Amino acid sequence: MQGAMRIISSLKNDIWSFNPQSRIIAVARSGLALSQVLTLLLTPAPYLYSVPILGQPSTGQCTRALENVSLFCIASELSDEVVQVLMIIGLIVVTSGFLPRFTSILHLWLSYSFAHTVALPDGGDTVLVFTTFFLVFISLPDNRLWHWSQGHSRSTTRFGAWQGISWAAHWALRIQVAYIYLHSALAKLSVENWSEGSALYYIVRGEFFGTANFLQSFVFFLTSVPIVALTLSWGTMIMEAVIAGTLLSRRPIVQTAGFVACVLLHVGIIMFIGIWSFALAMVFSVMIAASRGLGPVMIKLLSELPFKASPRGRPAPIA
């Protein structure tokens, strides 16, 4: 009986120690939306939606109920360029941090609309859909006007049952992101090029996802050295497995180490094969998943800076 009570007490403390108004989550949410804005701004609409593939329609179909909620289906009479402008405006509102409880729903809708319609997905669009889905529930207790402002004190009176839903959604996101990395690492083991260490040699020389011209000579030279190619290939799989494990840890320093590993991994992916939109989606998703660990570590680092906070008021909490 006492053991069960201790478990319940520990679970209750864990739920109420989670901060859905974390500055870490705010930065990541804005980062996700901004990365989508950049994708839409830097890519002409015909290259995103009007690419015929195996005789399929150039844009998403609107034949089923779930498909019909897409912005491209609702505004089907408008051109893709006009709809893209509307998406950019909506994502800028999300980036601003305005009314996070409600704009999180807008963010999910726009992310789904894009993922449903884009002709050449890179994986980041799908990641954005499930991350923004969980953000809707994580943001339920967040009734601030702006997600950059100082949060209210957490209490059962103010947050109520929303706190438990928010906590559960955050854990679901952590598990989902950890699964992506673990599955990616394990799946590579069954591929001969990855297991023998030559995968990156062929990937960087690929026709579709290859190294940018200004880095080609350097990357081609690196991957032509067998020991380097082997280290990079196996290092990628090991880092993915490590990131998966750290996201399920309760220790702040371990979660922070996982986030740093994620940044290093995806910076490397950008350098070697591009797909920066996918990289940003993963980095900011991991940032949200690791927010409970990143917060305390950031507070400790800031407390050790040589200057002090302004005496006019307390800074908004990071964690």
PDB file of C-alpha atoms in Angstrom:
ATOM      1  CA  MET A   1       0.000   0.000   0.000  1.00  0.00           C
ATOM      2  CA  GLN A   2       2.772   2.399   0.958  1.00  0.00           C
ATOM      3  CA  GLY A   3       4.619   1.518  -2.243  1.00  0.00           C
ATOM      4  CA  ALA A   4       1.571   2.368  -4.329  1.00  0.00           C
ATOM      5  CA  MET A   5       1.142   5.669  -2.483  1.00  0.00           C
ATOM      6  CA  ARG A   6       4.776   6.565  -3.130  1.00  0.00           C
ATOM      7  CA  ILE A   7       4.337   5.824  -6.834  1.00  0.00           C
ATOM      8  CA  ILE A   8       1.193   7.966  -6.983  1.00  0.00           C
ATOM      9  CA  SER A   9       2.904  10.781  -5.086  1.00  0.00           C
ATOM     10  CA  SER A  10       5.930  10.628  -7.381  1.00  0.00           C
ATOM     11  CA  LEU A  11       3.701  10.666 -10.466  1.00  0.00           C
ATOM     12  CA  LYS A  12       1.743  13.635  -9.124  1.00  0.00           C
ATOM     13  CA  ASN A  13       4.940  15.561  -8.441  1.00  0.00           C
ATOM     14  CA  ASP A  14       6.233  14.767 -11.920  1.00  0.00           C
ATOM     15  CA  ILE A  15       3.014  15.992 -13.528  1.00  0.00           C
ATOM     16  CA  TRP A  16       2.976  19.273 -11.639  1.00  0.00           C
ATOM     17  CA  SER A  17       6.687  19.897 -12.113  1.00  0.00           C
ATOM     18  CA  PHE A  18       6.205  19.933 -15.894  1.00  0.00           C
ATOM     19  CA  ASN A  19       6.002  23.482 -17.230  1.00  0.00           C
ATOM     20  CA  PRO A  20       3.952  23.826 -20.450  1.00  0.00           C
ATOM     21  CA  GLN A  21       4.867  27.539 -20.470  1.00  0.00           C
ATOM     22  CA  SER A  22       8.571  26.779 -20.802  1.00  0.00           C
ATOM     23  CA  ARG A  23      10.675  29.240 -22.780  1.00  0.00           C
ATOM     24  CA  ILE A  24      12.422  26.237 -24.326  1.00  0.00           C
ATOM     25  CA  ILE A  25       9.118  25.036 -25.782  1.00  0.00           C
ATOM     26  CA  ALA A  26       8.327  28.584 -26.941  1.00  0.00           C
ATOM     27  CA  VAL A  27      11.625  28.893 -28.821  1.00  0.00           C
ATOM     28  CA  ALA A  28      11.169  25.462 -30.416  1.00  0.00           C
ATOM     29  CA  ARG A  29       7.566  26.169 -31.438  1.00  0.00           C
ATOM     30  CA  SER A  30       8.581  29.422 -33.106  1.00  0.00           C
ATOM     31  CA  GLY A  31      11.575  27.684 -34.666  1.00  0.00           C
ATOM     32  CA  LEU A  32       9.363  25.021 -36.227  1.00  0.00           C
ATOM     33  CA  ALA A  33       7.011  27.617 -37.699  1.00  0.00           C
ATOM     34  CA  LEU A  34       9.880  29.804 -38.922  1.00  0.00           C
ATOM     35  CA  SER A  35      11.511  26.847 -40.677  1.00  0.00           C
ATOM     36  CA  GLN A  36       8.229  26.267 -42.511  1.00  0.00           C
ATOM     37  CA  VAL A  37       8.043  29.946 -43.458  1.00  0.00           C
ATOM     38  CA  LEU A  38      11.553  29.746 -44.928  1.00  0.00           C
ATOM     39  CA  THR A  39      10.650  26.627 -46.906  1.00  0.00           C
ATOM     40  CA  LEU A  40       7.606  28.348 -48.392  1.00  0.00           C
ATOM     41  CA  LEU A  41       9.438  31.624 -49.065  1.00  0.00           C
ATOM     42  CA  LEU A  42      12.479  30.042 -50.701  1.00  0.00           C
ATOM     43  CA  THR A  43      10.661  27.428 -52.784  1.00  0.00           C
ATOM     44  CA  PRO A  44       8.377  28.457 -55.675  1.00  0.00           C
ATOM     45  CA  ALA A  45       4.932  26.859 -55.505  1.00  0.00           C
ATOM     46  CA  PRO A  46       5.344  24.859 -58.770  1.00  0.00           C
ATOM     47  CA  TYR A  47       8.353  23.060 -57.251  1.00  0.00           C
ATOM     48  CA  LEU A  48       6.386  22.123 -54.132  1.00  0.00           C
ATOM     49  CA  TYR A  49       2.992  21.090 -55.430  1.00  0.00           C
ATOM     50  CA  SER A  50       3.022  20.812 -59.230  1.00  0.00           C
ATOM     51  CA  VAL A  51       5.476  17.968 -59.707  1.00  0.00           C
ATOM     52  CA  PRO A  52       3.755  15.047 -61.501  1.00  0.00           C
ATOM     53  CA  ILE A  53       4.775  11.682 -60.045  1.00  0.00           C
ATOM     54  CA  LEU A  54       3.809   8.385 -61.716  1.00  0.00           C
ATOM     55  CA  GLY A  55       0.660   9.903 -63.158  1.00  0.00           C
ATOM     56  CA  GLN A  56      -0.655  11.063 -59.772  1.00  0.00           C
ATOM     57  CA  PRO A  57      -2.322  14.482 -59.376  1.00  0.00           C
ATOM     58  CA  SER A  58       0.141  17.324 -58.856  1.00  0.00           C
ATOM     59  CA  THR A  59      -1.550  18.403 -55.626  1.00  0.00           C
ATOM     60  CA  GLY A  60      -3.208  16.576 -52.753  1.00  0.00           C
ATOM     61  CA  GLN A  61      -6.527  14.920 -53.447  1.00  0.00           C
ATOM     62  CA  CYS A  62      -9.709  16.069 -51.727  1.00  0.00           C
ATOM     63  CA  THR A  63     -11.835  12.944 -51.834  1.00  0.00           C
ATOM     64  CA  ARG A  64     -11.981  11.872 -48.180  1.00  0.00           C
ATOM     65  CA  ALA A  65     -13.215  13.683 -45.082  1.00  0.00           C
ATOM     66  CA  LEU A  66      -9.788  14.080 -43.483  1.00  0.00           C
ATOM     67  CA  GLU A  67      -8.312  15.347 -46.748  1.00  0.00           C
ATOM     68  CA  ASN A  68     -11.044  17.948 -47.113  1.00  0.00           C
ATOM     69  CA  VAL A  69      -9.886  19.855 -44.018  1.00  0.00           C
ATOM     70  CA  SER A  70      -6.630  20.767 -45.790  1.00  0.00           C
ATOM     71  CA  LEU A  71      -6.305  24.461 -46.609  1.00  0.00           C
ATOM     72  CA  PHE A  72      -5.599  23.513 -50.219  1.00  0.00           C
ATOM     73  CA  CYS A  73      -8.958  21.709 -50.402  1.00  0.00           C
ATOM     74  CA  ILE A  74     -10.923  24.407 -48.602  1.00  0.00           C
ATOM     75  CA  ALA A  75      -9.394  27.074 -50.856  1.00  0.00           C
ATOM     76  CA  SER A  76      -9.303  24.882 -53.964  1.00  0.00           C
ATOM     77  CA  GLU A  77     -10.543  27.730 -56.165  1.00  0.00           C
ATOM     78  CA  LEU A  78      -7.442  29.763 -55.341  1.00  0.00           C
ATOM     79  CA  SER A  79      -4.080  29.211 -56.998  1.00  0.00           C
ATOM     80  CA  ASP A  80      -1.322  27.351 -55.147  1.00  0.00           C
ATOM     81  CA  GLU A  81       0.661  30.604 -54.965  1.00  0.00           C
ATOM     82  CA  VAL A  82      -2.162  32.425 -53.167  1.00  0.00           C
ATOM     83  CA  VAL A  83      -2.688  29.540 -50.734  1.00  0.00           C
ATOM     84  CA  GLN A  84       1.044  29.503 -50.071  1.00  0.00           C
ATOM     85  CA  VAL A  85       0.919  33.208 -49.150  1.00  0.00           C
ATOM     86  CA  LEU A  86      -1.963  32.499 -46.757  1.00  0.00           C
ATOM     87  CA  MET A  87       0.082  29.709 -45.161  1.00  0.00           C
ATOM     88  CA  ILE A  88       3.063  32.029 -44.723  1.00  0.00           C
ATOM     89  CA  ILE A  89       0.879  34.639 -43.007  1.00  0.00           C
ATOM     90  CA  GLY A  90      -0.579  32.016 -40.665  1.00  0.00           C
ATOM     91  CA  LEU A  91       2.857  30.609 -39.816  1.00  0.00           C
ATOM     92  CA  ILE A  92       4.200  34.100 -39.092  1.00  0.00           C
ATOM     93  CA  VAL A  93       1.388  34.491 -36.547  1.00  0.00           C
ATOM     94  CA  VAL A  94       2.439  31.172 -34.977  1.00  0.00           C
ATOM     95  CA  THR A  95       6.092  32.255 -34.962  1.00  0.00           C
ATOM     96  CA  SER A  96       5.175  35.443 -33.101  1.00  0.00           C
ATOM     97  CA  GLY A  97       3.966  33.399 -30.127  1.00  0.00           C
ATOM     98  CA  PHE A  98       0.502  34.961 -30.087  1.00  0.00           C
ATOM     99  CA  LEU A  99      -2.129  33.039 -28.070  1.00  0.00           C
ATOM    100  CA  PRO A 100      -0.210  29.729 -28.033  1.00  0.00           C
ATOM    101  CA  ARG A 101      -3.206  27.697 -26.831  1.00  0.00           C
ATOM    102  CA  PHE A 102      -5.128  28.560 -29.996  1.00  0.00           C
ATOM    103  CA  THR A 103      -2.391  29.131 -32.577  1.00  0.00           C
ATOM    104  CA  SER A 104      -1.098  25.640 -31.802  1.00  0.00           C
ATOM    105  CA  ILE A 105      -4.274  24.391 -33.518  1.00  0.00           C
ATOM    106  CA  LEU A 106      -3.586  26.715 -36.451  1.00  0.00           C
ATOM    107  CA  HIS A 107      -0.030  25.353 -36.605  1.00  0.00           C
ATOM    108  CA  LEU A 108      -1.272  21.757 -36.757  1.00  0.00           C
ATOM    109  CA  TRP A 109      -3.758  22.598 -39.504  1.00  0.00           C
ATOM    110  CA  LEU A 110      -1.174  24.376 -41.657  1.00  0.00           C
ATOM    111  CA  SER A 111       1.384  21.605 -41.118  1.00  0.00           C
ATOM    112  CA  TYR A 112      -1.154  18.965 -42.131  1.00  0.00           C
ATOM    113  CA  SER A 113      -2.221  21.001 -45.160  1.00  0.00           C
ATOM    114  CA  PHE A 114       1.368  21.223 -46.374  1.00  0.00           C
ATOM    115  CA  ALA A 115       2.194  17.566 -45.700  1.00  0.00           C
ATOM    116  CA  HIS A 116      -0.978  16.463 -47.491  1.00  0.00           C
ATOM    117  CA  THR A 117      -0.201  18.521 -50.586  1.00  0.00           C
ATOM    118  CA  VAL A 118       3.579  18.641 -51.056  1.00  0.00           C
ATOM    119  CA  ALA A 119       4.640  16.554 -54.051  1.00  0.00           C
ATOM    120  CA  LEU A 120       8.165  15.677 -52.912  1.00  0.00           C
ATOM    121  CA  PRO A 121       8.143  15.101 -49.128  1.00  0.00           C
ATOM    122  CA  ASP A 122      11.470  14.789 -47.297  1.00  0.00           C
ATOM    123  CA  GLY A 123      10.173  13.396 -44.001  1.00  0.00           C
ATOM    124  CA  GLY A 124      10.271  16.716 -42.186  1.00  0.00           C
ATOM    125  CA  ASP A 125       6.693  17.483 -43.204  1.00  0.00           C
ATOM    126  CA  THR A 126       5.463  14.304 -41.492  1.00  0.00           C
ATOM    127  CA  VAL A 127       7.527  15.050 -38.385  1.00  0.00           C
ATOM    128  CA  LEU A 128       5.953  18.500 -38.230  1.00  0.00           C
ATOM    129  CA  VAL A 129       2.448  17.032 -38.307  1.00  0.00           C
ATOM    130  CA  PHE A 130       2.902  14.775 -35.281  1.00  0.00           C
ATOM    131  CA  THR A 131       4.972  17.351 -33.366  1.00  0.00           C
ATOM    132  CA  THR A 132       2.347  20.062 -33.848  1.00  0.00           C
ATOM    133  CA  PHE A 133      -0.359  17.512 -32.986  1.00  0.00           C
ATOM    134  CA  PHE A 134       1.199  16.913 -29.575  1.00  0.00           C
ATOM    135  CA  LEU A 135       1.857  20.650 -29.169  1.00  0.00           C
ATOM    136  CA  VAL A 136      -1.899  21.254 -29.308  1.00  0.00           C
ATOM    137  CA  PHE A 137      -2.316  19.226 -26.102  1.00  0.00           C
ATOM    138  CA  ILE A 138       0.906  20.459 -24.509  1.00  0.00           C
ATOM    139  CA  SER A 139      -0.366  24.023 -24.951  1.00  0.00           C
ATOM    140  CA  LEU A 140      -3.786  23.454 -23.369  1.00  0.00           C
ATOM    141  CA  PRO A 141      -2.839  24.989 -19.986  1.00  0.00           C
ATOM    142  CA  ASP A 142      -1.058  27.927 -21.666  1.00  0.00           C
ATOM    143  CA  ASN A 143      -3.512  30.829 -21.528  1.00  0.00           C
ATOM    144  CA  ARG A 144      -0.939  33.591 -22.033  1.00  0.00           C
ATOM    145  CA  LEU A 145      -1.347  36.286 -24.687  1.00  0.00           C
ATOM    146  CA  TRP A 146       2.222  35.676 -25.894  1.00  0.00           C
ATOM    147  CA  HIS A 147       4.371  32.641 -25.266  1.00  0.00           C
ATOM    148  CA  TRP A 148       7.350  34.947 -24.648  1.00  0.00           C
ATOM    149  CA  SER A 149       5.766  36.507 -21.554  1.00  0.00           C
ATOM    150  CA  GLN A 150       6.352  35.278 -18.022  1.00  0.00           C
ATOM    151  CA  GLY A 151       4.182  32.293 -17.177  1.00  0.00           C
ATOM    152  CA  HIS A 152       1.716  32.070 -14.318  1.00  0.00           C
ATOM    153  CA  SER A 153       2.514  29.988 -11.287  1.00  0.00           C
ATOM    154  CA  ARG A 154       1.397  26.419 -11.797  1.00  0.00           C
ATOM    155  CA  SER A 155      -1.486  25.388  -9.565  1.00  0.00           C
ATOM    156  CA  THR A 156      -4.424  23.031  -9.620  1.00  0.00           C
ATOM    157  CA  THR A 157      -6.730  26.059  -9.546  1.00  0.00           C
ATOM    158  CA  ARG A 158      -5.202  27.699 -12.622  1.00  0.00           C
ATOM    159  CA  PHE A 159      -4.258  24.714 -14.763  1.00  0.00           C
ATOM    160  CA  GLY A 160      -6.610  22.002 -13.519  1.00  0.00           C
ATOM    161  CA  ALA A 161      -6.954  18.815 -15.544  1.00  0.00           C
ATOM    162  CA  TRP A 162      -5.216  20.438 -18.529  1.00  0.00           C
ATOM    163  CA  GLN A 163      -1.910  19.959 -16.713  1.00  0.00           C
ATOM    164  CA  GLY A 164      -2.209  16.172 -16.753  1.00  0.00           C
ATOM    165  CA  ILE A 165      -3.140  16.152 -20.438  1.00  0.00           C
ATOM    166  CA  SER A 166      -0.223  18.456 -21.232  1.00  0.00           C
ATOM    167  CA  TRP A 167       2.212  16.256 -19.287  1.00  0.00           C
ATOM    168  CA  ALA A 168       0.951  13.100 -21.028  1.00  0.00           C
ATOM    169  CA  ALA A 169       1.230  14.742 -24.465  1.00  0.00           C
ATOM    170  CA  HIS A 170       4.806  15.778 -23.741  1.00  0.00           C
ATOM    171  CA  TRP A 171       5.704  12.230 -22.745  1.00  0.00           C
ATOM    172  CA  ALA A 172       3.993  10.924 -25.902  1.00  0.00           C
ATOM    173  CA  LEU A 173       6.109  13.290 -27.985  1.00  0.00           C
ATOM    174  CA  ARG A 174       9.271  12.141 -26.206  1.00  0.00           C
ATOM    175  CA  ILE A 175       8.437   8.507 -26.929  1.00  0.00           C
ATOM    176  CA  GLN A 176       7.524   9.246 -30.553  1.00  0.00           C
ATOM    177  CA  VAL A 177      10.743  11.158 -31.280  1.00  0.00           C
ATOM    178  CA  ALA A 178      12.837   8.534 -29.486  1.00  0.00           C
ATOM    179  CA  TYR A 179      11.162   5.851 -31.607  1.00  0.00           C
ATOM    180  CA  ILE A 180      12.038   7.689 -34.823  1.00  0.00           C
ATOM    181  CA  TYR A 181      15.732   7.762 -33.949  1.00  0.00           C
ATOM    182  CA  LEU A 182      15.843   4.203 -32.623  1.00  0.00           C
ATOM    183  CA  HIS A 183      13.962   2.838 -35.635  1.00  0.00           C
ATOM    184  CA  SER A 184      16.275   4.734 -37.979  1.00  0.00           C
ATOM    185  CA  ALA A 185      19.365   3.304 -36.274  1.00  0.00           C
ATOM    186  CA  LEU A 186      18.103  -0.286 -36.204  1.00  0.00           C
ATOM    187  CA  ALA A 187      16.752  -0.186 -39.765  1.00  0.00           C
ATOM    188  CA  LYS A 188      20.169   0.824 -41.077  1.00  0.00           C
ATOM    189  CA  LEU A 189      21.745  -2.300 -39.582  1.00  0.00           C
ATOM    190  CA  SER A 190      19.827  -4.480 -42.030  1.00  0.00           C
ATOM    191  CA  VAL A 191      21.124  -2.508 -45.029  1.00  0.00           C
ATOM    192  CA  GLU A 192      24.409  -3.874 -46.364  1.00  0.00           C
ATOM    193  CA  ASN A 193      25.937  -0.500 -47.256  1.00  0.00           C
ATOM    194  CA  TRP A 194      25.318   0.792 -43.739  1.00  0.00           C
ATOM    195  CA  SER A 195      26.488  -2.314 -41.908  1.00  0.00           C
ATOM    196  CA  GLU A 196      29.719  -2.467 -43.917  1.00  0.00           C
ATOM    197  CA  GLY A 197      30.287   1.284 -43.517  1.00  0.00           C
ATOM    198  CA  SER A 198      30.129   2.450 -47.129  1.00  0.00           C
ATOM    199  CA  ALA A 199      26.661   4.049 -47.078  1.00  0.00           C
ATOM    200  CA  LEU A 200      27.757   7.675 -46.895  1.00  0.00           C
ATOM    201  CA  TYR A 201      30.180   7.189 -49.775  1.00  0.00           C
ATOM    202  CA  TYR A 202      27.216   6.515 -52.074  1.00  0.00           C
ATOM    203  CA  ILE A 203      24.716   8.865 -50.413  1.00  0.00           C
ATOM    204  CA  VAL A 204      26.822  12.027 -50.809  1.00  0.00           C
ATOM    205  CA  ARG A 205      27.261  11.186 -54.493  1.00  0.00           C
ATOM    206  CA  GLY A 206      23.547  10.649 -55.022  1.00  0.00           C
ATOM    207  CA  GLU A 207      21.638  12.409 -57.761  1.00  0.00           C
ATOM    208  CA  PHE A 208      18.808  13.751 -55.594  1.00  0.00           C
ATOM    209  CA  PHE A 209      20.221  14.121 -52.058  1.00  0.00           C
ATOM    210  CA  GLY A 210      23.894  14.868 -52.578  1.00  0.00           C
ATOM    211  CA  THR A 211      26.477  17.287 -51.246  1.00  0.00           C
ATOM    212  CA  ALA A 212      26.257  20.949 -52.280  1.00  0.00           C
ATOM    213  CA  ASN A 213      28.727  21.991 -54.979  1.00  0.00           C
ATOM    214  CA  PHE A 214      30.898  24.164 -52.740  1.00  0.00           C
ATOM    215  CA  LEU A 215      31.464  21.260 -50.318  1.00  0.00           C
ATOM    216  CA  GLN A 216      31.726  18.429 -52.811  1.00  0.00           C
ATOM    217  CA  SER A 217      35.515  18.257 -53.067  1.00  0.00           C
ATOM    218  CA  PHE A 218      35.960  18.163 -49.290  1.00  0.00           C
ATOM    219  CA  VAL A 219      33.155  15.673 -48.612  1.00  0.00           C
ATOM    220  CA  PHE A 220      34.088  13.430 -51.522  1.00  0.00           C
ATOM    221  CA  PHE A 221      37.660  13.295 -50.264  1.00  0.00           C
ATOM    222  CA  LEU A 222      36.562  12.440 -46.705  1.00  0.00           C
ATOM    223  CA  THR A 223      34.210   9.666 -47.746  1.00  0.00           C
ATOM    224  CA  SER A 224      36.773   8.188 -50.141  1.00  0.00           C
ATOM    225  CA  VAL A 225      38.948   7.276 -47.132  1.00  0.00           C
ATOM    226  CA  PRO A 226      37.596   3.872 -45.957  1.00  0.00           C
ATOM    227  CA  ILE A 227      38.181   4.402 -42.229  1.00  0.00           C
ATOM    228  CA  VAL A 228      36.508   7.836 -42.358  1.00  0.00           C
ATOM    229  CA  ALA A 229      33.513   6.506 -44.304  1.00  0.00           C
ATOM    230  CA  LEU A 230      33.190   3.620 -41.841  1.00  0.00           C
ATOM    231  CA  THR A 231      33.404   5.972 -38.833  1.00  0.00           C
ATOM    232  CA  LEU A 232      30.822   8.379 -40.248  1.00  0.00           C
ATOM    233  CA  SER A 233      28.390   5.603 -41.207  1.00  0.00           C
ATOM    234  CA  TRP A 234      28.553   3.772 -37.896  1.00  0.00           C
ATOM    235  CA  GLY A 235      28.814   7.053 -36.005  1.00  0.00           C
ATOM    236  CA  THR A 236      25.485   8.112 -37.489  1.00  0.00           C
ATOM    237  CA  MET A 237      23.759   4.941 -36.290  1.00  0.00           C
ATOM    238  CA  ILE A 238      25.322   5.176 -32.833  1.00  0.00           C
ATOM    239  CA  MET A 239      24.327   8.833 -32.440  1.00  0.00           C
ATOM    240  CA  GLU A 240      20.744   8.056 -33.439  1.00  0.00           C
ATOM    241  CA  ALA A 241      20.533   5.283 -30.844  1.00  0.00           C
ATOM    242  CA  VAL A 242      22.085   7.552 -28.200  1.00  0.00           C
ATOM    243  CA  ILE A 243      19.616  10.362 -28.933  1.00  0.00           C
ATOM    244  CA  ALA A 244      16.716   7.912 -28.583  1.00  0.00           C
ATOM    245  CA  GLY A 245      17.942   6.780 -25.175  1.00  0.00           C
ATOM    246  CA  THR A 246      18.630  10.263 -23.814  1.00  0.00           C
ATOM    247  CA  LEU A 247      15.119  11.492 -24.606  1.00  0.00           C
ATOM    248  CA  LEU A 248      13.659   8.921 -22.212  1.00  0.00           C
ATOM    249  CA  SER A 249      16.056   9.793 -19.399  1.00  0.00           C
ATOM    250  CA  ARG A 250      14.925  11.818 -16.380  1.00  0.00           C
ATOM    251  CA  ARG A 251      18.341  13.433 -15.856  1.00  0.00           C
ATOM    252  CA  PRO A 252      18.617  16.996 -17.241  1.00  0.00           C
ATOM    253  CA  ILE A 253      22.270  16.655 -18.228  1.00  0.00           C
ATOM    254  CA  VAL A 254      21.521  13.460 -20.181  1.00  0.00           C
ATOM    255  CA  GLN A 255      18.632  15.083 -22.063  1.00  0.00           C
ATOM    256  CA  THR A 256      20.829  18.093 -22.812  1.00  0.00           C
ATOM    257  CA  ALA A 257      23.578  15.827 -24.133  1.00  0.00           C
ATOM    258  CA  GLY A 258      21.013  14.175 -26.398  1.00  0.00           C
ATOM    259  CA  PHE A 259      19.932  17.547 -27.769  1.00  0.00           C
ATOM    260  CA  VAL A 260      23.545  18.544 -28.448  1.00  0.00           C
ATOM    261  CA  ALA A 261      24.091  15.211 -30.228  1.00  0.00           C
ATOM    262  CA  CYS A 262      20.953  15.867 -32.289  1.00  0.00           C
ATOM    263  CA  VAL A 263      22.219  19.296 -33.366  1.00  0.00           C
ATOM    264  CA  LEU A 264      25.626  17.895 -34.326  1.00  0.00           C
ATOM    265  CA  LEU A 265      24.050  15.010 -36.242  1.00  0.00           C
ATOM    266  CA  HIS A 266      21.736  17.205 -38.274  1.00  0.00           C
ATOM    267  CA  VAL A 267      24.339  19.892 -38.947  1.00  0.00           C
ATOM    268  CA  GLY A 268      26.389  17.065 -40.421  1.00  0.00           C
ATOM    269  CA  ILE A 269      23.413  15.866 -42.466  1.00  0.00           C
ATOM    270  CA  ILE A 270      22.891  19.398 -43.820  1.00  0.00           C
ATOM    271  CA  MET A 271      26.564  19.614 -44.801  1.00  0.00           C
ATOM    272  CA  PHE A 272      26.656  16.189 -46.412  1.00  0.00           C
ATOM    273  CA  ILE A 273      23.279  15.813 -48.134  1.00  0.00           C
ATOM    274  CA  GLY A 274      21.231  18.964 -47.523  1.00  0.00           C
ATOM    275  CA  ILE A 275      17.518  18.429 -46.601  1.00  0.00           C
ATOM    276  CA  TRP A 276      17.795  21.268 -44.084  1.00  0.00           C
ATOM    277  CA  SER A 277      14.003  21.470 -43.658  1.00  0.00           C
ATOM    278  CA  PHE A 278      13.998  17.913 -42.293  1.00  0.00           C
ATOM    279  CA  ALA A 279      16.979  18.719 -40.070  1.00  0.00           C
ATOM    280  CA  LEU A 280      15.286  21.776 -38.545  1.00  0.00           C
ATOM    281  CA  ALA A 281      12.063  19.838 -37.953  1.00  0.00           C
ATOM    282  CA  MET A 282      13.975  17.151 -36.053  1.00  0.00           C
ATOM    283  CA  VAL A 283      16.165  19.568 -34.057  1.00  0.00           C
ATOM    284  CA  PHE A 284      13.216  21.618 -32.816  1.00  0.00           C
ATOM    285  CA  SER A 285      11.137  18.495 -32.127  1.00  0.00           C
ATOM    286  CA  VAL A 286      13.976  17.125 -30.006  1.00  0.00           C
ATOM    287  CA  MET A 287      14.243  20.524 -28.318  1.00  0.00           C
ATOM    288  CA  ILE A 288      10.618  20.235 -27.189  1.00  0.00           C
ATOM    289  CA  ALA A 289      11.044  16.600 -26.171  1.00  0.00           C
ATOM    290  CA  ALA A 290      14.147  17.465 -24.105  1.00  0.00           C
ATOM    291  CA  SER A 291      12.764  20.738 -22.714  1.00  0.00           C
ATOM    292  CA  ARG A 292      12.498  19.453 -19.133  1.00  0.00           C
ATOM    293  CA  GLY A 293      16.214  18.725 -19.146  1.00  0.00           C
ATOM    294  CA  LEU A 294      17.347  21.728 -21.163  1.00  0.00           C
ATOM    295  CA  GLY A 295      15.586  24.184 -18.838  1.00  0.00           C
ATOM    296  CA  PRO A 296      17.518  23.407 -15.622  1.00  0.00           C
ATOM    297  CA  VAL A 297      20.823  23.195 -17.499  1.00  0.00           C
ATOM    298  CA  MET A 298      20.219  26.572 -19.169  1.00  0.00           C
ATOM    299  CA  ILE A 299      19.293  28.142 -15.824  1.00  0.00           C
ATOM    300  CA  LYS A 300      22.508  26.837 -14.289  1.00  0.00           C
ATOM    301  CA  LEU A 301      24.600  28.117 -17.191  1.00  0.00           C
ATOM    302  CA  LEU A 302      22.949  31.548 -17.078  1.00  0.00           C
ATOM    303  CA  SER A 303      23.466  31.777 -13.317  1.00  0.00           C
ATOM    304  CA  GLU A 304      27.196  31.395 -13.879  1.00  0.00           C
ATOM    305  CA  LEU A 305      27.424  34.281 -16.347  1.00  0.00           C
ATOM    306  CA  PRO A 306      29.558  37.242 -15.172  1.00  0.00           C
ATOM    307  CA  PHE A 307      26.642  39.707 -15.211  1.00  0.00           C
ATOM    308  CA  LYS A 308      23.478  39.815 -13.104  1.00  0.00           C
ATOM    309  CA  ALA A 309      19.849  40.210 -14.115  1.00  0.00           C
ATOM    310  CA  SER A 310      18.280  43.654 -14.049  1.00  0.00           C
ATOM    311  CA  PRO A 311      16.992  44.594 -10.566  1.00  0.00           C
ATOM    312  CA  ARG A 312      13.758  45.922 -12.055  1.00  0.00           C
ATOM    313  CA  GLY A 313      12.156  42.529 -12.079  1.00  0.00           C
ATOM    314  CA  ARG A 314      12.631  38.822 -12.270  1.00  0.00           C
ATOM    315  CA  PRO A 315      13.274  37.333 -15.711  1.00  0.00           C
ATOM    316  CA  ALA A 316      10.733  34.926 -17.120  1.00  0.00           C
ATOM    317  CA  PRO A 317      11.512  31.306 -16.314  1.00  0.00           C
ATOM    318  CA  ILE A 318      13.364  29.262 -18.922  1.00  0.00           C
ATOM    319  CA  ALA A 319      12.370  25.779 -17.806  1.00  0.00           C
TER     320      ALA A 319
END
